[in-house]
């Protein structure tokens, strides 16, 4: 397929998302859907939330458009769209009026189950592991959406890398999905660029985690993208969110309540800018991906490199966090 067609389609998605985000921003201002500074938040002024709805709606439209373009049956995209729409709707409701964690989790499990049922004809134990991983990615992306451009930038990189790898191998559908994710978030990014004028909100953060899982599972099913690749790209985020959650559970804290004790939040509170923190995590993502890509075959299988990546990420997380906490005692953190 001609590269000009891909560029044109990507540009159309990005511009549509940008225009829609501008409308969502105006709507949120009119409805006073604002995140106020203070508490667990890192921003310094009232900021619109929920503006990510435009990017998600454009992506939803990109599903049937891409399937029609590639002459794919409805079964290739309809279950994905239903699960995504369910998460968008519960996120939209939560951005307007808080939805209980129980109901959010129920929708997440149902949407994730539909995704796995439609993509993976696998034994029940494997399906349950995939279900737990997908639900965790949905929640993880909600957890790490706490600093300007942080969540959007990682999803853009993930989408582009998956798109390029899938396109080279000839998996045009997966390439389209990765490109669509990157494109709609590129349209949103100007509004989320530091200092952000708008936050994506729950209407987009959880659904992006769902889409990340979708790219991983679809690439695994088709054999076009090694599932270790997106996991390596997201290793910094996954390590930070997972270890922080385990630490809070072990300390007996209300782990399900909002907080600002992830490592990326500590770095911000210690004086690094949003772009500096985002850049550090993206550099790690690049190094982790290169490690997986360049891993010599004679040293063992790629899972060995994968274990090394996550082991190194966990060690780095622990060392940096310990240094920051020690700095807190020296009044590094107010």
Coordinates of C-alpha atoms in Angstrom, one line a residue:
X1 CA 0.0 0.0 0.0
X2 CA 1.4 3.4 -1.0
X3 CA 3.1 5.3 1.8
X4 CA 1.3 8.5 0.7
X5 CA -2.0 6.9 1.6
X6 CA -0.8 6.0 5.1
X7 CA 0.5 9.6 5.6
X8 CA -2.7 11.1 4.4
X9 CA -4.9 8.8 6.6
X10 CA -2.7 9.5 9.6
X11 CA -2.9 13.2 9.0
X12 CA -6.7 13.1 8.7
X13 CA -7.0 11.2 12.0
X14 CA -4.7 13.6 13.8
X15 CA -6.5 16.7 12.4
X16 CA -9.9 15.2 13.3
X17 CA -8.7 14.5 16.8
X18 CA -7.3 17.9 17.2
X19 CA -10.5 19.6 16.0
X20 CA -12.6 17.3 18.3
X21 CA -10.4 18.0 21.2
X22 CA -10.9 21.8 20.8
X23 CA -14.6 21.2 20.9
X24 CA -14.3 18.9 24.0
X25 CA -12.1 21.6 25.7
X26 CA -14.8 24.2 25.1
X27 CA -17.5 21.9 26.4
X28 CA -15.5 21.1 29.5
X29 CA -15.0 24.7 30.2
X30 CA -18.7 25.4 29.8
X31 CA -19.5 22.5 32.2
X32 CA -16.7 23.4 34.6
X33 CA -15.1 20.0 34.3
X34 CA -11.9 21.2 35.9
X35 CA -9.2 19.5 37.9
X36 CA -8.2 21.9 40.6
X37 CA -4.5 22.1 41.8
X38 CA -3.5 20.6 45.1
X39 CA -3.8 17.2 46.8
X40 CA -2.3 14.4 44.6
X41 CA -2.2 16.6 41.5
X42 CA 1.0 18.1 40.0
X43 CA -0.5 21.0 38.0
X44 CA -0.5 24.5 39.2
X45 CA -3.8 25.9 37.7
X46 CA -7.3 24.6 37.1
X47 CA -7.2 22.4 34.0
X48 CA -9.9 20.9 31.8
X49 CA -10.4 17.1 32.2
X50 CA -12.0 14.6 29.9
X51 CA -10.7 16.2 26.6
X52 CA -9.4 12.8 25.5
X53 CA -12.9 11.8 24.5
X54 CA -12.4 13.2 21.0
X55 CA -9.3 11.0 20.3
X56 CA -11.2 7.9 21.4
X57 CA -14.2 8.7 19.3
X58 CA -12.0 9.3 16.2
X59 CA -10.3 6.0 16.9
X60 CA -13.7 4.3 17.1
X61 CA -14.5 5.7 13.7
X62 CA -11.1 4.5 12.4
X63 CA -12.0 0.9 13.2
X64 CA -14.8 0.4 10.7
X65 CA -13.1 2.8 8.2
X66 CA -9.9 0.7 8.3
X67 CA -11.7 -2.6 8.1
X68 CA -13.7 -1.4 5.1
X69 CA -10.6 -0.1 3.4
X70 CA -9.0 -3.5 3.9
X71 CA -12.2 -5.5 3.1
X72 CA -12.2 -7.1 6.5
X73 CA -15.4 -8.6 8.0
X74 CA -17.2 -6.9 10.9
X75 CA -16.0 -9.6 13.2
X76 CA -12.5 -8.3 12.9
X77 CA -13.3 -5.0 14.5
X78 CA -16.8 -5.0 16.1
X79 CA -15.9 -6.8 19.4
X80 CA -12.9 -4.5 19.8
X81 CA -15.1 -1.4 19.3
X82 CA -17.8 -2.6 21.7
X83 CA -15.2 -3.1 24.5
X84 CA -13.6 0.2 23.8
X85 CA -16.9 2.0 23.7
X86 CA -17.9 0.5 27.1
X87 CA -14.7 1.8 28.7
X88 CA -15.1 5.2 27.1
X89 CA -18.7 5.5 28.4
X90 CA -17.8 4.5 32.0
X91 CA -14.8 6.9 31.8
X92 CA -17.1 9.7 30.6
X93 CA -19.5 9.1 33.4
X94 CA -16.6 9.1 35.9
X95 CA -15.2 12.4 34.6
X96 CA -18.6 14.0 35.1
X97 CA -19.7 12.3 38.4
X98 CA -17.7 9.7 40.2
X99 CA -18.5 6.1 39.4
X100 CA -17.8 3.5 42.1
X101 CA -14.6 1.4 41.7
X102 CA -16.8 -1.8 41.7
X103 CA -18.7 -0.7 38.6
X104 CA -15.6 0.5 36.9
X105 CA -13.9 -2.9 37.5
X106 CA -16.9 -4.8 36.3
X107 CA -16.9 -2.9 33.0
X108 CA -13.2 -3.4 32.7
X109 CA -13.4 -7.1 33.2
X110 CA -16.3 -7.5 30.7
X111 CA -14.6 -5.3 28.0
X112 CA -11.3 -7.2 28.5
X113 CA -13.0 -10.5 28.4
X114 CA -14.7 -9.6 25.1
X115 CA -11.3 -8.5 23.7
X116 CA -9.7 -11.8 24.6
X117 CA -12.6 -13.9 23.5
X118 CA -12.5 -12.3 20.1
X119 CA -8.7 -12.4 19.6
X120 CA -7.4 -15.4 21.4
X121 CA -8.7 -19.0 21.0
X122 CA -6.6 -20.2 23.9
X123 CA -7.0 -22.6 26.9
X124 CA -8.8 -21.1 29.9
X125 CA -5.6 -20.7 32.1
X126 CA -3.9 -18.6 29.3
X127 CA -7.1 -16.6 28.8
X128 CA -7.3 -15.8 32.5
X129 CA -3.7 -14.6 32.5
X130 CA -4.4 -12.4 29.5
X131 CA -7.6 -11.1 31.2
X132 CA -5.7 -10.1 34.3
X133 CA -3.0 -8.5 32.3
X134 CA -5.5 -6.5 30.2
X135 CA -7.4 -5.3 33.2
X136 CA -4.1 -4.3 34.8
X137 CA -3.1 -2.3 31.7
X138 CA -6.4 -0.5 31.8
X139 CA -5.9 0.5 35.4
X140 CA -2.2 1.1 35.0
X141 CA -2.8 3.7 32.3
X142 CA -5.2 5.5 34.5
X143 CA -2.5 5.5 37.3
X144 CA 0.2 7.0 35.1
X145 CA -1.9 9.7 33.6
X146 CA -0.7 12.2 36.2
X147 CA 1.8 14.4 34.4
X148 CA 1.5 16.5 31.3
X149 CA 2.2 14.5 28.0
X150 CA 3.3 11.5 30.0
X151 CA 0.6 9.0 29.1
X152 CA 0.0 10.3 25.6
X153 CA 3.7 10.3 24.6
X154 CA 4.2 6.7 25.6
X155 CA 1.1 5.6 23.7
X156 CA 2.2 7.5 20.6
X157 CA 5.6 5.8 20.7
X158 CA 3.9 2.4 21.3
X159 CA 1.5 2.9 18.4
X160 CA 4.2 4.0 16.0
X161 CA 6.6 1.1 16.8
X162 CA 3.8 -1.5 16.5
X163 CA 2.7 0.1 13.2
X164 CA 6.1 0.1 11.7
X165 CA 6.9 -3.5 12.8
X166 CA 3.5 -4.8 11.6
X167 CA 3.8 -2.9 8.2
X168 CA 7.2 -4.4 7.5
X169 CA 5.9 -7.9 8.1
X170 CA 2.8 -7.4 6.0
X171 CA 0.2 -7.2 8.8
X172 CA -1.7 -4.3 7.4
X173 CA -4.6 -4.4 9.9
X174 CA -2.4 -4.3 13.0
X175 CA -0.3 -1.5 11.3
X176 CA -3.5 0.5 10.8
X177 CA -4.5 0.1 14.4
X178 CA -1.1 1.2 15.7
X179 CA -1.0 4.1 13.4
X180 CA -4.5 5.1 14.3
X181 CA -3.7 5.1 18.0
X182 CA -0.6 7.2 17.5
X183 CA -2.4 9.6 15.1
X184 CA -5.4 10.4 17.3
X185 CA -3.1 11.0 20.3
X186 CA -0.8 13.3 18.2
X187 CA -3.9 15.4 17.6
X188 CA -4.6 15.5 21.4
X189 CA -1.0 16.2 22.4
X190 CA -0.9 20.0 21.7
X191 CA -3.6 20.4 24.3
X192 CA -1.7 18.2 26.8
X193 CA 1.7 19.7 26.1
X194 CA 3.2 21.3 29.3
X195 CA 1.7 23.4 30.7
X196 CA -1.3 21.4 29.8
X197 CA -4.6 23.1 28.8
X198 CA -6.5 19.8 29.0
X199 CA -6.1 16.4 30.5
X200 CA -7.4 13.3 28.8
X201 CA -9.4 12.1 31.8
X202 CA -10.7 8.6 32.6
X203 CA -12.6 8.7 29.3
X204 CA -9.3 8.1 27.5
X205 CA -6.7 6.9 30.0
X206 CA -8.3 3.5 30.7
X207 CA -9.3 2.9 27.0
X208 CA -5.7 3.6 26.0
X209 CA -4.5 0.8 28.3
X210 CA -7.1 -1.4 26.6
X211 CA -5.8 -0.4 23.2
X212 CA -2.2 -1.2 24.3
X213 CA -3.4 -4.7 25.3
X214 CA -5.2 -5.0 22.0
X215 CA -2.1 -4.3 20.0
X216 CA 0.0 -6.7 22.1
X217 CA -2.6 -9.6 21.8
X218 CA -3.3 -9.1 18.1
X219 CA 0.4 -9.0 17.3
X220 CA 0.9 -12.2 19.4
X221 CA -2.0 -13.9 17.6
X222 CA -0.8 -13.0 14.1
X223 CA 2.8 -13.6 14.9
X224 CA 3.6 -10.2 13.4
X225 CA 4.9 -8.4 16.5
X226 CA 6.6 -10.1 19.4
X227 CA 4.5 -9.4 22.5
X228 CA 7.7 -8.8 24.4
X229 CA 8.3 -5.7 22.3
X230 CA 5.3 -3.6 23.6
X231 CA 6.0 -4.9 27.1
X232 CA 9.6 -3.7 26.8
X233 CA 8.5 -0.3 25.5
X234 CA 6.1 0.0 28.5
X235 CA 8.5 -1.5 31.0
X236 CA 9.2 1.8 32.8
X237 CA 5.5 2.5 33.3
X238 CA 4.6 -1.1 34.2
X239 CA 7.5 -1.3 36.8
X240 CA 6.6 2.0 38.4
X241 CA 2.9 1.3 38.7
X242 CA 3.2 -2.3 39.8
X243 CA 5.9 -1.8 42.4
X244 CA 4.2 1.3 43.8
X245 CA 0.9 -0.6 44.1
X246 CA 2.6 -3.6 45.8
X247 CA 4.4 -1.2 48.2
X248 CA 1.2 0.5 49.1
X249 CA -0.6 -2.8 49.7
X250 CA 2.3 -4.0 51.8
X251 CA 2.3 -0.8 53.9
X252 CA -1.5 -1.3 54.6
X253 CA -2.4 1.9 52.8
X254 CA -5.6 2.4 50.9
X255 CA -4.0 1.4 47.6
X256 CA -7.2 2.1 45.6
X257 CA -7.3 5.8 46.6
X258 CA -5.7 8.5 44.5
X259 CA -2.1 9.4 45.5
X260 CA 1.1 10.8 44.2
X261 CA 3.7 8.3 45.2
X262 CA 4.7 6.8 41.9
X263 CA 8.3 7.4 41.0
X264 CA 7.4 9.7 38.1
X265 CA 5.4 11.8 40.6
X266 CA 8.3 11.9 43.1
X267 CA 10.6 13.1 40.3
X268 CA 8.1 15.9 39.5
X269 CA 7.8 16.9 43.2
X270 CA 11.6 17.0 43.4
X271 CA 11.8 19.6 40.8
X272 CA 12.0 17.9 37.4
X273 CA 9.7 19.3 34.7
X274 CA 7.0 17.3 33.0
X275 CA 9.1 17.1 29.8
X276 CA 12.2 16.0 31.7
X277 CA 10.3 13.2 33.4
X278 CA 8.6 12.1 30.2
X279 CA 12.0 12.2 28.4
X280 CA 13.7 10.0 31.1
X281 CA 11.0 7.4 30.8
X282 CA 11.1 7.4 27.0
X283 CA 14.9 7.1 27.0
X284 CA 14.4 4.0 29.2
X285 CA 11.8 2.7 26.8
X286 CA 14.2 3.1 23.9
X287 CA 17.1 1.4 25.8
X288 CA 14.8 -1.5 26.8
X289 CA 13.6 -1.9 23.2
X290 CA 17.1 -1.9 21.8
X291 CA 18.2 -4.4 24.4
X292 CA 15.4 -6.8 23.3
X293 CA 16.1 -6.1 19.6
X294 CA 19.9 -6.5 19.8
X295 CA 20.0 -9.4 22.2
X296 CA 22.4 -12.0 20.7
X297 CA 20.7 -15.3 19.9
X298 CA 23.6 -17.2 21.3
X299 CA 23.0 -15.7 24.8
X300 CA 19.6 -17.4 25.0
X301 CA 16.0 -16.7 24.1
X302 CA 14.4 -13.2 24.1
X303 CA 12.6 -13.9 27.4
X304 CA 16.0 -13.8 29.1
X305 CA 16.5 -10.2 27.8
X306 CA 12.9 -9.5 28.9
X307 CA 13.8 -10.7 32.4
X308 CA 16.9 -8.6 32.4
X309 CA 14.9 -5.5 31.3
X310 CA 12.4 -5.8 34.1
X311 CA 15.0 -6.8 36.7
X312 CA 17.0 -3.7 35.8
X313 CA 14.0 -1.5 35.8
X314 CA 13.0 -2.7 39.3
X315 CA 16.5 -2.2 40.6
X316 CA 16.7 1.3 39.1
X317 CA 13.2 2.1 40.5
X318 CA 14.3 1.1 44.0
X319 CA 17.6 3.0 43.9
X320 CA 16.1 6.2 42.6
X321 CA 13.1 6.1 44.9
X322 CA 15.4 5.5 47.9
X323 CA 17.6 8.5 46.9
X324 CA 14.5 10.7 46.6
X325 CA 13.2 9.7 50.0
X326 CA 16.6 10.4 51.5
X327 CA 16.5 13.7 49.8
X328 CA 13.1 14.4 51.3
X329 CA 14.7 14.3 54.7
X330 CA 17.1 17.0 53.5
X331 CA 14.1 19.1 52.5
X332 CA 14.4 18.2 48.8
X333 CA 10.6 17.8 48.8
X334 CA 8.3 20.3 50.3

